Short mmCIF file of C-alpha atoms in Angstrom, two decimals:
data_model
loop_
_atom_site.label_atom_id
_atom_site.label_comp_id
_atom_site.label_asym_id
_atom_site.label_seq_id
_atom_site.Cartn_x
_atom_site.Cartn_y
_atom_site.Cartn_z
CA MET A 18 0.00 0.00 0.00
CA ASP A 19 1.28 3.50 -0.84
CA GLU A 20 2.47 5.77 1.93
CA VAL A 21 -0.17 8.41 2.77
CA ILE A 22 0.55 11.80 1.18
CA GLY A 23 0.61 14.40 3.95
CA VAL A 24 -1.16 17.76 3.77
CA SER A 25 2.14 19.62 3.46
CA GLN A 26 3.16 17.47 0.50
CA ARG A 27 0.40 18.44 -1.91
CA HIS A 28 1.76 20.98 -4.34
CA PRO A 29 -0.46 21.01 -7.44
CA ALA A 30 1.21 19.12 -10.27
CA LYS A 31 0.95 19.77 -14.00
CA TYR A 32 0.47 17.41 -16.93
CA TRP A 33 -2.18 14.83 -16.12
CA HIS A 34 -5.63 13.88 -17.32
CA VAL A 35 -8.62 11.86 -16.17
CA LEU A 36 -9.20 8.48 -17.82
CA GLY A 37 -12.57 6.99 -18.69
CA ASP A 38 -12.34 4.43 -15.89
CA GLY A 39 -11.89 7.10 -13.21
CA ARG A 40 -8.15 6.79 -12.82
CA ILE A 41 -5.92 9.75 -13.60
CA GLN A 42 -2.84 9.47 -15.75
CA CYS A 43 0.38 11.37 -15.10
CA ASP A 44 1.60 12.81 -18.42
CA VAL A 45 5.04 13.98 -17.34
CA CYS A 46 7.04 10.95 -18.44
CA PRO A 47 6.50 7.99 -20.76
CA ARG A 48 5.75 5.66 -17.87
CA ASP A 49 2.19 7.05 -18.07
CA CYS A 50 1.32 6.03 -14.50
CA LYS A 51 -2.42 5.51 -14.04
CA LEU A 52 -3.48 6.18 -10.48
CA HIS A 53 -6.38 5.52 -8.15
CA GLU A 54 -7.04 7.88 -5.25
CA GLY A 55 -4.12 7.93 -2.79
CA GLN A 56 -1.69 6.15 -5.09
CA ARG A 57 1.76 7.38 -6.01
CA GLY A 58 3.43 7.06 -9.40
CA ALA A 59 6.47 4.92 -10.13
CA CYS A 60 8.66 7.89 -9.21
CA PHE A 61 7.07 7.78 -5.74
CA VAL A 62 6.97 11.58 -5.48
CA ARG A 63 4.00 12.39 -7.73
CA GLY A 64 0.67 11.12 -6.57
CA ARG A 65 -3.10 11.46 -6.62
CA VAL A 66 -4.93 13.30 -3.83
CA ASP A 67 -8.53 14.52 -4.02
CA ASN A 68 -8.75 13.60 -7.69
CA ARG A 69 -5.80 15.69 -8.80
CA MET A 70 -2.08 15.12 -9.19
CA VAL A 71 0.28 16.55 -6.60
CA LEU A 72 4.05 16.82 -6.23
CA THR A 73 5.08 15.68 -2.75
CA THR A 74 8.63 17.06 -2.78
CA TYR A 75 8.01 20.71 -3.65
CA GLY A 76 10.26 22.92 -1.50
CA ARG A 77 12.21 20.03 -0.01
CA SER A 78 15.62 18.75 -0.94
CA SER A 79 17.96 15.90 -0.18
CA GLY A 80 20.68 18.48 0.32
CA PHE A 81 22.51 21.40 -1.23
CA CYS A 82 26.11 21.41 -2.42
CA ILE A 83 28.36 23.78 -4.29
CA ASP A 84 30.10 21.66 -6.91
CA PRO A 85 32.48 22.31 -9.78
CA ILE A 86 30.52 22.55 -13.06
CA GLU A 87 32.74 19.73 -14.38
CA LYS A 88 31.04 17.36 -11.92
CA LYS A 89 27.63 17.63 -13.65
CA PRO A 90 29.51 16.92 -16.03
CA LEU A 91 29.65 20.04 -18.23
CA ASN A 92 33.08 20.81 -19.71
CA HIS A 93 31.99 23.49 -22.19
CA PHE A 94 29.73 25.61 -19.98
CA PHE A 95 31.81 28.20 -18.13
CA PRO A 96 34.62 25.80 -17.16
CA GLY A 97 36.02 26.28 -13.68
CA SER A 98 32.84 27.88 -12.34
CA SER A 99 30.90 26.66 -9.32
CA VAL A 100 27.32 25.49 -9.49
CA PHE A 101 24.86 25.48 -6.59
CA SER A 102 23.39 21.99 -6.83
CA PHE A 103 20.41 20.25 -5.32
CA GLY A 104 18.04 17.37 -5.82
CA THR A 105 14.99 15.94 -4.09
CA ALA A 106 14.08 12.26 -3.95
CA GLY A 107 12.56 9.70 -6.30
CA CYS A 108 13.20 8.84 -9.93
CA ASN A 109 11.12 7.87 -12.95
CA LEU A 110 13.58 5.21 -14.09
CA ALA A 111 14.55 2.12 -12.12
CA CYS A 112 18.16 1.57 -13.12
CA LYS A 113 19.63 -1.52 -11.51
CA PHE A 114 23.05 0.13 -11.63
CA CYS A 115 21.81 3.39 -10.07
CA GLN A 116 24.82 5.38 -8.85
CA ASN A 117 22.63 7.57 -6.66
CA TRP A 118 20.21 5.07 -5.16
CA ASP A 119 20.15 6.50 -1.65
CA ILE A 120 18.40 9.54 -3.13
CA SER A 121 16.54 8.15 -6.11
CA LYS A 122 15.10 5.19 -4.22
CA SER A 123 14.42 7.12 -1.05
CA ARG A 124 11.14 6.47 0.73
CA GLU A 125 12.23 8.27 3.88
CA MET A 126 11.65 11.81 2.76
CA ASP A 127 11.51 13.46 6.18
CA ARG A 128 14.87 12.05 7.17
CA LEU A 129 16.50 13.37 4.04
CA MET A 130 15.00 16.77 3.76
CA ASP A 131 16.38 20.25 3.80
CA SER A 132 13.69 22.82 3.02
CA ALA A 133 14.01 25.81 0.75
CA SER A 134 11.76 27.94 -1.39
CA PRO A 135 12.82 28.70 -4.98
CA LYS A 136 13.67 32.28 -3.95
CA ALA A 137 15.78 31.06 -1.03
CA ILE A 138 17.75 28.75 -3.32
CA ALA A 139 18.44 31.56 -5.78
CA ALA A 140 19.46 33.87 -2.93
CA ALA A 141 21.79 31.26 -1.46
CA ALA A 142 23.38 30.56 -4.84
CA ARG A 143 23.96 34.27 -5.34
CA ALA A 144 25.37 34.62 -1.81
CA HIS A 145 27.85 31.82 -2.50
CA ASP A 146 28.97 33.40 -5.79
CA SER A 147 27.79 30.50 -7.90
CA LEU A 148 27.28 31.23 -11.57
CA SER A 149 24.46 28.74 -11.95
CA VAL A 150 22.03 26.45 -10.13
CA ALA A 151 21.80 22.77 -11.03
CA PHE A 152 18.83 20.45 -10.69
CA THR A 153 20.65 17.19 -10.21
CA TYR A 154 21.39 14.14 -8.03
CA ASN A 155 17.95 12.73 -8.88
CA ASP A 156 16.08 13.40 -12.12
CA PRO A 157 14.51 16.89 -12.11
CA VAL A 158 11.73 15.62 -14.38
CA VAL A 159 10.08 14.17 -11.26
CA PHE A 160 10.22 17.52 -9.42
CA PHE A 161 9.29 19.45 -12.54
CA GLU A 162 7.22 22.21 -10.84
CA TYR A 163 9.82 22.89 -8.13
CA ALA A 164 12.64 22.97 -10.68
CA LEU A 165 10.84 25.38 -12.98
CA ASP A 166 9.83 27.80 -10.20
CA THR A 167 13.44 27.72 -9.00
CA ALA A 168 14.66 28.34 -12.55
CA ASP A 169 12.44 31.45 -12.73
CA ALA A 170 13.78 32.70 -9.40
CA CYS A 171 17.36 32.11 -10.58
CA HIS A 172 16.86 33.96 -13.85
CA GLN A 173 15.39 36.92 -11.94
CA ARG A 174 18.66 37.10 -10.01
CA GLY A 175 20.83 36.71 -13.09
CA LEU A 176 21.82 33.11 -12.39
CA MET A 177 21.89 30.41 -15.03
CA THR A 178 20.21 27.03 -14.74
CA VAL A 179 21.53 23.53 -15.37
CA ALA A 180 19.62 20.26 -15.63
CA VAL A 181 21.17 16.83 -15.15
CA THR A 182 18.60 14.38 -16.44
CA ALA A 183 18.00 11.07 -18.13
CA GLY A 184 15.72 12.86 -20.61
CA TYR A 185 12.84 10.43 -20.06
CA VAL A 186 10.02 12.94 -20.45
CA HIS A 187 6.95 13.52 -22.64
CA GLU A 188 6.90 16.13 -25.37
CA ALA A 189 4.85 18.90 -23.71
CA PRO A 190 6.66 18.96 -20.36
CA ARG A 191 9.94 18.56 -22.26
CA ARG A 192 9.21 21.78 -24.15
CA GLU A 193 8.37 23.71 -20.99
CA PHE A 194 11.27 22.28 -19.01
CA PHE A 195 14.12 22.91 -21.42
CA ALA A 196 12.84 26.39 -22.29
CA LYS A 197 13.98 27.39 -18.80
CA MET A 198 17.34 25.61 -18.81
CA ASP A 199 20.56 27.25 -19.94
CA ALA A 200 22.52 23.99 -20.03
CA ALA A 201 21.80 20.30 -19.67
CA ASN A 202 23.68 17.10 -19.36
CA ILE A 203 21.49 14.25 -20.57
CA ASP A 204 22.30 10.63 -19.81
CA LEU A 205 22.23 8.31 -22.80
CA LYS A 206 22.50 5.12 -20.80
CA SER A 207 22.81 2.78 -23.77
CA PHE A 208 21.95 2.59 -27.45
CA SER A 209 19.84 -0.52 -26.94
CA ASP A 210 16.13 -0.51 -26.17
CA ASP A 211 16.59 -3.91 -24.58
CA PHE A 212 19.06 -2.36 -22.10
CA TYR A 213 16.58 0.38 -21.21
CA VAL A 214 13.76 -2.14 -20.76
CA LYS A 215 15.69 -4.72 -18.72
CA LEU A 216 18.01 -2.52 -16.68
CA CYS A 217 16.17 0.81 -16.43
CA GLY A 218 12.46 0.08 -16.76
CA GLY A 219 12.15 2.51 -19.67
CA HIS A 220 12.67 2.83 -23.41
CA LEU A 221 15.40 4.32 -25.59
CA GLN A 222 13.40 6.33 -28.14
CA PRO A 223 12.03 9.04 -25.77
CA VAL A 224 15.61 9.76 -24.68
CA LEU A 225 16.80 10.09 -28.29
CA ASP A 226 13.83 12.39 -28.95
CA THR A 227 14.83 14.56 -26.00
CA LEU A 228 18.44 14.77 -27.17
CA SER A 229 17.39 15.82 -30.68
CA TYR A 230 14.84 18.28 -29.34
CA VAL A 231 17.20 19.99 -26.92
CA HIS A 232 19.99 20.32 -29.46
CA HIS A 233 17.96 21.39 -32.49
CA GLU A 234 15.03 23.31 -31.04
CA THR A 235 16.23 25.07 -27.89
CA LYS A 236 19.00 27.45 -26.84
CA CYS A 237 19.96 25.10 -24.01
CA TRP A 238 23.62 24.02 -24.19
CA LEU A 239 23.78 20.22 -24.37
CA GLU A 240 26.35 17.66 -23.28
CA VAL A 241 25.76 13.90 -23.18
CA THR A 242 26.95 11.28 -20.69
CA THR A 243 27.13 7.52 -21.06
CA LEU A 244 28.05 5.42 -18.04
CA LEU A 245 29.99 2.42 -19.33
CA ILE A 246 28.96 -0.77 -17.54
CA PRO A 247 31.24 -3.76 -18.15
CA GLY A 248 29.55 -6.36 -20.32
CA HIS A 249 26.30 -4.44 -20.70
CA ASN A 250 26.83 -1.39 -22.90
CA ASP A 251 30.55 -1.31 -23.68
CA SER A 252 30.84 -3.41 -26.85
CA ASP A 253 32.55 -1.91 -29.90
CA GLN A 254 29.36 -2.46 -31.87
CA GLU A 255 27.10 -0.60 -29.47
CA LEU A 256 29.55 2.22 -28.84
CA GLY A 257 30.01 2.60 -32.61
CA ALA A 258 26.27 2.83 -33.17
CA LEU A 259 25.78 5.27 -30.27
CA THR A 260 28.56 7.62 -31.30
CA ARG A 261 27.62 7.52 -35.00
CA TRP A 262 24.08 8.48 -34.05
CA LEU A 263 25.36 11.39 -31.96
CA ALA A 264 27.64 12.58 -34.77
CA GLN A 265 24.95 12.30 -37.44
CA GLU A 266 21.88 13.45 -35.53
CA LEU A 267 23.37 16.05 -33.20
CA GLY A 268 26.60 16.89 -35.01
CA PRO A 269 30.22 16.59 -33.93
CA GLU A 270 30.25 19.51 -31.51
CA VAL A 271 28.09 18.04 -28.74
CA PRO A 272 30.52 16.87 -26.04
CA LEU A 273 30.28 13.24 -24.94
CA HIS A 274 31.33 12.10 -21.47
CA LEU A 275 32.18 8.43 -21.03
CA SER A 276 32.00 7.75 -17.29
CA ALA A 277 33.35 4.86 -15.27
CA PHE A 278 30.76 2.73 -13.47
CA HIS A 279 31.30 1.66 -9.89
CA PRO A 280 29.41 -1.33 -8.46
CA ASP A 281 26.23 -0.11 -6.81
CA TRP A 282 22.56 -0.74 -6.00
CA LYS A 283 21.56 -4.08 -7.56
CA MET A 284 24.67 -4.53 -9.70
CA THR A 285 27.33 -4.90 -7.06
CA GLU A 286 28.67 -8.12 -8.56
CA LEU A 287 30.22 -6.31 -11.55
CA PRO A 288 33.73 -4.85 -11.51
CA PRO A 289 34.32 -1.10 -11.92
CA THR A 290 34.88 0.00 -15.51
CA PRO A 291 38.57 -0.48 -16.42
CA SER A 292 40.47 2.55 -17.68
CA ALA A 293 41.26 0.62 -20.87
CA THR A 294 37.53 0.35 -21.66
CA LEU A 295 37.11 4.10 -21.33
CA GLY A 296 40.12 4.69 -23.57
CA ARG A 297 38.77 2.27 -26.19
CA ALA A 298 35.34 3.89 -26.08
CA ARG A 299 36.90 7.34 -26.46
CA ARG A 300 38.81 6.24 -29.56
CA ILE A 301 35.60 4.82 -31.08
CA ALA A 302 33.79 8.11 -30.43
CA LEU A 303 36.61 10.18 -31.94
CA ASP A 304 36.68 7.86 -34.98
CA ALA A 305 32.93 8.42 -35.35
CA GLY A 306 33.71 12.11 -35.82
CA LEU A 307 32.89 13.60 -32.42
CA HIS A 308 35.17 16.53 -31.60
CA TYR A 309 34.93 16.54 -27.82
CA VAL A 310 35.03 13.19 -26.04
CA TYR A 311 35.91 12.93 -22.36
CA THR A 312 36.51 10.13 -19.90
CA GLY A 313 35.17 10.54 -16.39
CA ASN A 314 35.41 9.18 -12.85
CA ILE A 315 39.05 8.24 -13.44
CA HIS A 316 42.36 10.11 -13.49
CA ASP A 317 43.05 10.56 -17.19
CA PRO A 318 44.52 13.94 -18.21
CA GLU A 319 44.38 12.93 -21.90
CA GLY A 320 40.67 12.06 -21.68
CA GLY A 321 39.92 15.17 -19.63
CA THR A 322 41.51 17.68 -21.98
CA THR A 323 39.68 19.90 -24.44
CA TYR A 324 41.60 19.93 -27.71
CA CYS A 325 41.03 22.42 -30.47
CA PRO A 326 39.39 20.37 -33.25
CA SER A 327 41.32 22.33 -35.91
CA CYS A 328 44.91 22.44 -34.66
CA ARG A 329 44.77 19.93 -31.74
CA HIS A 330 46.09 22.55 -29.30
CA ALA A 331 45.29 21.55 -25.70
CA THR A 332 43.07 24.48 -24.71
CA ILE A 333 41.81 23.20 -21.33
CA VAL A 334 43.83 20.56 -19.49
CA ARG A 335 41.93 18.83 -16.70
CA ASP A 336 42.55 16.00 -14.29
CA TRP A 337 39.27 14.89 -12.78
CA TYR A 338 37.69 18.29 -11.88
CA ASP A 339 40.95 20.23 -11.53
CA ILE A 340 41.84 22.60 -14.34
CA HIS A 341 45.61 22.54 -14.72
CA HIS A 342 45.85 24.74 -17.79
CA TYR A 343 43.36 27.09 -19.45
CA ASP A 344 44.21 28.61 -22.78
CA LEU A 345 41.09 30.00 -24.44
CA THR A 346 40.13 33.54 -25.36
CA PRO A 347 37.14 34.96 -23.42
CA GLN A 348 35.11 34.38 -26.59
CA GLY A 349 35.96 30.69 -26.47
CA CYS A 350 38.45 30.61 -29.34
CA CYS A 351 41.71 28.72 -29.68
CA PRO A 352 44.56 31.25 -29.21
CA GLN A 353 46.74 29.39 -31.70
CA CYS A 354 44.51 29.07 -34.75
CA GLY A 355 41.50 31.20 -33.81
CA SER A 356 38.98 28.40 -34.25
CA SER A 357 35.89 28.60 -32.10
CA ILE A 358 35.43 25.94 -29.42
CA ALA A 359 31.77 24.93 -29.07
CA GLY A 360 30.14 25.99 -25.83
CA HIS A 361 29.79 28.94 -23.49
CA PHE A 362 32.94 30.46 -22.08
CA GLY A 363 33.94 33.48 -20.06
CA THR A 364 37.03 34.77 -18.39
CA LEU A 365 38.48 32.22 -16.00
CA ALA A 366 39.72 33.94 -12.86
CA LYS A 367 40.32 31.19 -10.32
CA PRO A 368 38.97 27.68 -10.98
CA PHE A 369 36.63 26.40 -8.26
CA GLY A 370 38.61 23.15 -8.04
CA ARG A 371 37.48 19.61 -7.39
CA HIS A 372 35.99 20.08 -3.93
CA CYS A 373 32.27 19.93 -3.14
CA LEU A 374 30.93 22.17 -0.36
CA PRO A 375 27.77 21.09 1.45
CA VAL A 376 25.46 24.01 2.25
CA HIS A 377 22.70 23.97 4.84
CA LEU A 378 19.88 26.39 4.11
CA GLY A 379 17.96 25.58 7.26
CA LEU A 380 14.29 24.84 7.74
CA ASP A 381 11.65 27.16 6.32
CA ALA A 382 14.21 29.07 4.27
CA MET B 22 47.14 -0.10 -0.03
CA ASN B 23 43.79 -0.08 -1.80
CA LEU B 24 41.24 -0.62 0.97
CA SER B 25 37.70 -0.87 -0.31
CA LEU B 26 34.61 -0.79 1.88
CA PRO B 27 31.57 -2.95 1.19
CA GLU B 28 29.16 -1.23 -1.20
CA SER B 29 25.96 -2.53 0.34
CA ALA B 30 24.61 -0.70 3.36
CA CYS B 31 23.74 -4.00 5.04
CA ALA B 32 27.28 -5.37 4.70
CA ARG B 33 28.70 -2.10 5.97
CA ARG B 34 26.42 -2.16 9.03
CA ILE B 35 27.49 -5.72 9.82
CA LEU B 36 31.16 -4.77 9.47
CA ALA B 37 30.70 -1.68 11.67
CA GLY B 38 28.87 -3.71 14.32
CA THR B 39 31.59 -6.36 14.32
CA VAL B 40 34.35 -3.79 14.71
CA ILE B 41 32.47 -2.02 17.54
CA VAL B 42 32.02 -5.32 19.39
CA LEU B 43 35.71 -6.13 18.89
CA GLY B 44 36.68 -2.75 20.36
CA ALA B 45 34.40 -3.32 23.34
CA VAL B 46 35.95 -6.77 23.96
CA LEU B 47 39.47 -5.30 23.86
CA ILE B 48 38.49 -2.61 26.37
CA PHE B 49 36.80 -5.21 28.59
CA ILE B 50 39.71 -7.65 28.68
CA ALA B 51 42.45 -5.03 29.11
CA PRO B 52 44.23 -5.77 32.42
CA GLU B 53 45.15 -2.98 34.85
CA THR B 54 48.82 -2.99 33.85
CA TRP B 55 50.94 -0.89 31.49
CA PRO B 56 50.56 -3.40 28.62
CA GLY B 57 46.86 -3.36 29.48
CA MET B 58 46.81 0.42 28.89
CA ALA B 59 48.03 -0.22 25.33
CA LEU B 60 45.27 -2.78 24.84
CA LEU B 61 42.72 -0.30 26.24
CA ALA B 62 43.95 2.39 23.83
CA LEU B 63 43.75 -0.09 20.96
CA GLY B 64 40.19 -0.92 22.02
CA VAL B 65 39.22 2.77 21.99
CA LEU B 66 40.80 3.17 18.54
CA VAL B 67 38.89 0.17 17.21
CA GLU B 68 35.67 1.61 18.69
CA LEU B 69 36.30 4.90 16.85
CA ILE B 70 36.91 3.05 13.58
CA GLY B 71 33.66 1.15 14.11
CA MET B 72 31.73 4.36 14.70
CA TRP B 73 33.28 5.95 11.63
CA LEU B 74 32.26 2.93 9.57
CA ALA B 75 28.73 3.15 10.93
CA HIS B 76 28.39 6.79 9.89
CA HIS B 77 30.45 6.74 6.70
CA ARG B 78 27.75 7.14 4.09
CA ARG B 79 29.08 6.64 0.62
CA SER B 80 31.08 9.85 0.85
CA HIS B 81 33.46 8.49 -1.77
CA LEU B 82 30.70 8.93 -4.33
CA LYS B 83 30.74 12.69 -3.89
CA GLN B 84 33.65 12.94 -6.30
CA PHE B 85 31.92 11.05 -9.11
CA HIS B 86 29.94 12.56 -11.97
CA ASP B 87 26.32 13.35 -11.18
CA SER B 88 24.21 10.55 -12.56
CA PRO B 89 20.42 10.87 -12.52
#
């Protein structure tokens, strides 16, 4: 039986409709949860109360941190800047390899929660000199209304907004969501529908649709991440197909992050991704024509460096989230050949570094 | 030395509990002599390690890429 939704957890939710049999269907993501009174959706945080959909996590967070922007990961969106980051609880996918399961699978909301209004989050981000606010840790699609109100508050204060998402969202909320995001990192977990069905409880095509939509029809800066899981999505064939699709459908300038998996949640029997696998995957992606391919969650200065696609000059040298060398003009051009590097760049004063600073906003902020 | 902690919360709780009990036993059996003082100190150290294990909550993940 579903946990009762408390009075304080009933923020009106968008995107739902009543079905002929009396149930109501959530239209935020392709899971299309159909709910009786009192039930929660698969994400656990959207539910039905008094014949309408509510969001139970509005104004509550699993915690706030100031992170380097490279941790999202975004390597071409104001490198070296800090991003005020937060998430809530719940997720609309059910990945067996979830790297964030203590948040995404949380059923103990009150134990996890910090509270903060959208305006308080924007004010705190501004007070901590962050350039942007990220909706991350769990998928912001499930706290859609909270994320968008916070995005509005951030833009009013001159802050930018960043989404870290799996892109598993329906067309109408997708349009509204990404219209308010300045940058996004979207997880492409595999290039196999079978993988999405068996390991994530979802499907591939809606994610591909989101990637195409964000890149071609919005001003939101896009980077893509694929977590390489040994034996599941790291074959030459699959990586070739995935990277060719990215190069052909999105073009060569969308950065791709290939991240190392660590054993977690229900896939603890697998080994961590070997460095050699990440190197092989990076070579496949570069051969497919992608200009910016990075390895992540390992120490690999070669795989963390941004090279000019024209003259191969190392413009930004990174190791993990540390920037060791930065050699770009404020306009984002290579100083050697003048070619433009795709992305959004500014003047780098002092890189934020690899540390993550927890921030406590306090109750009723 | 590459020391890795158990990934599952259950396994980590069992390990922490075992270490805490071991520390308590060391403190309990320490005789009132100078060598006993060393055993007592070792017991306190083991207790602290056990408590750290019990509260150590996947902090190593904080350095990894965000992954929704």
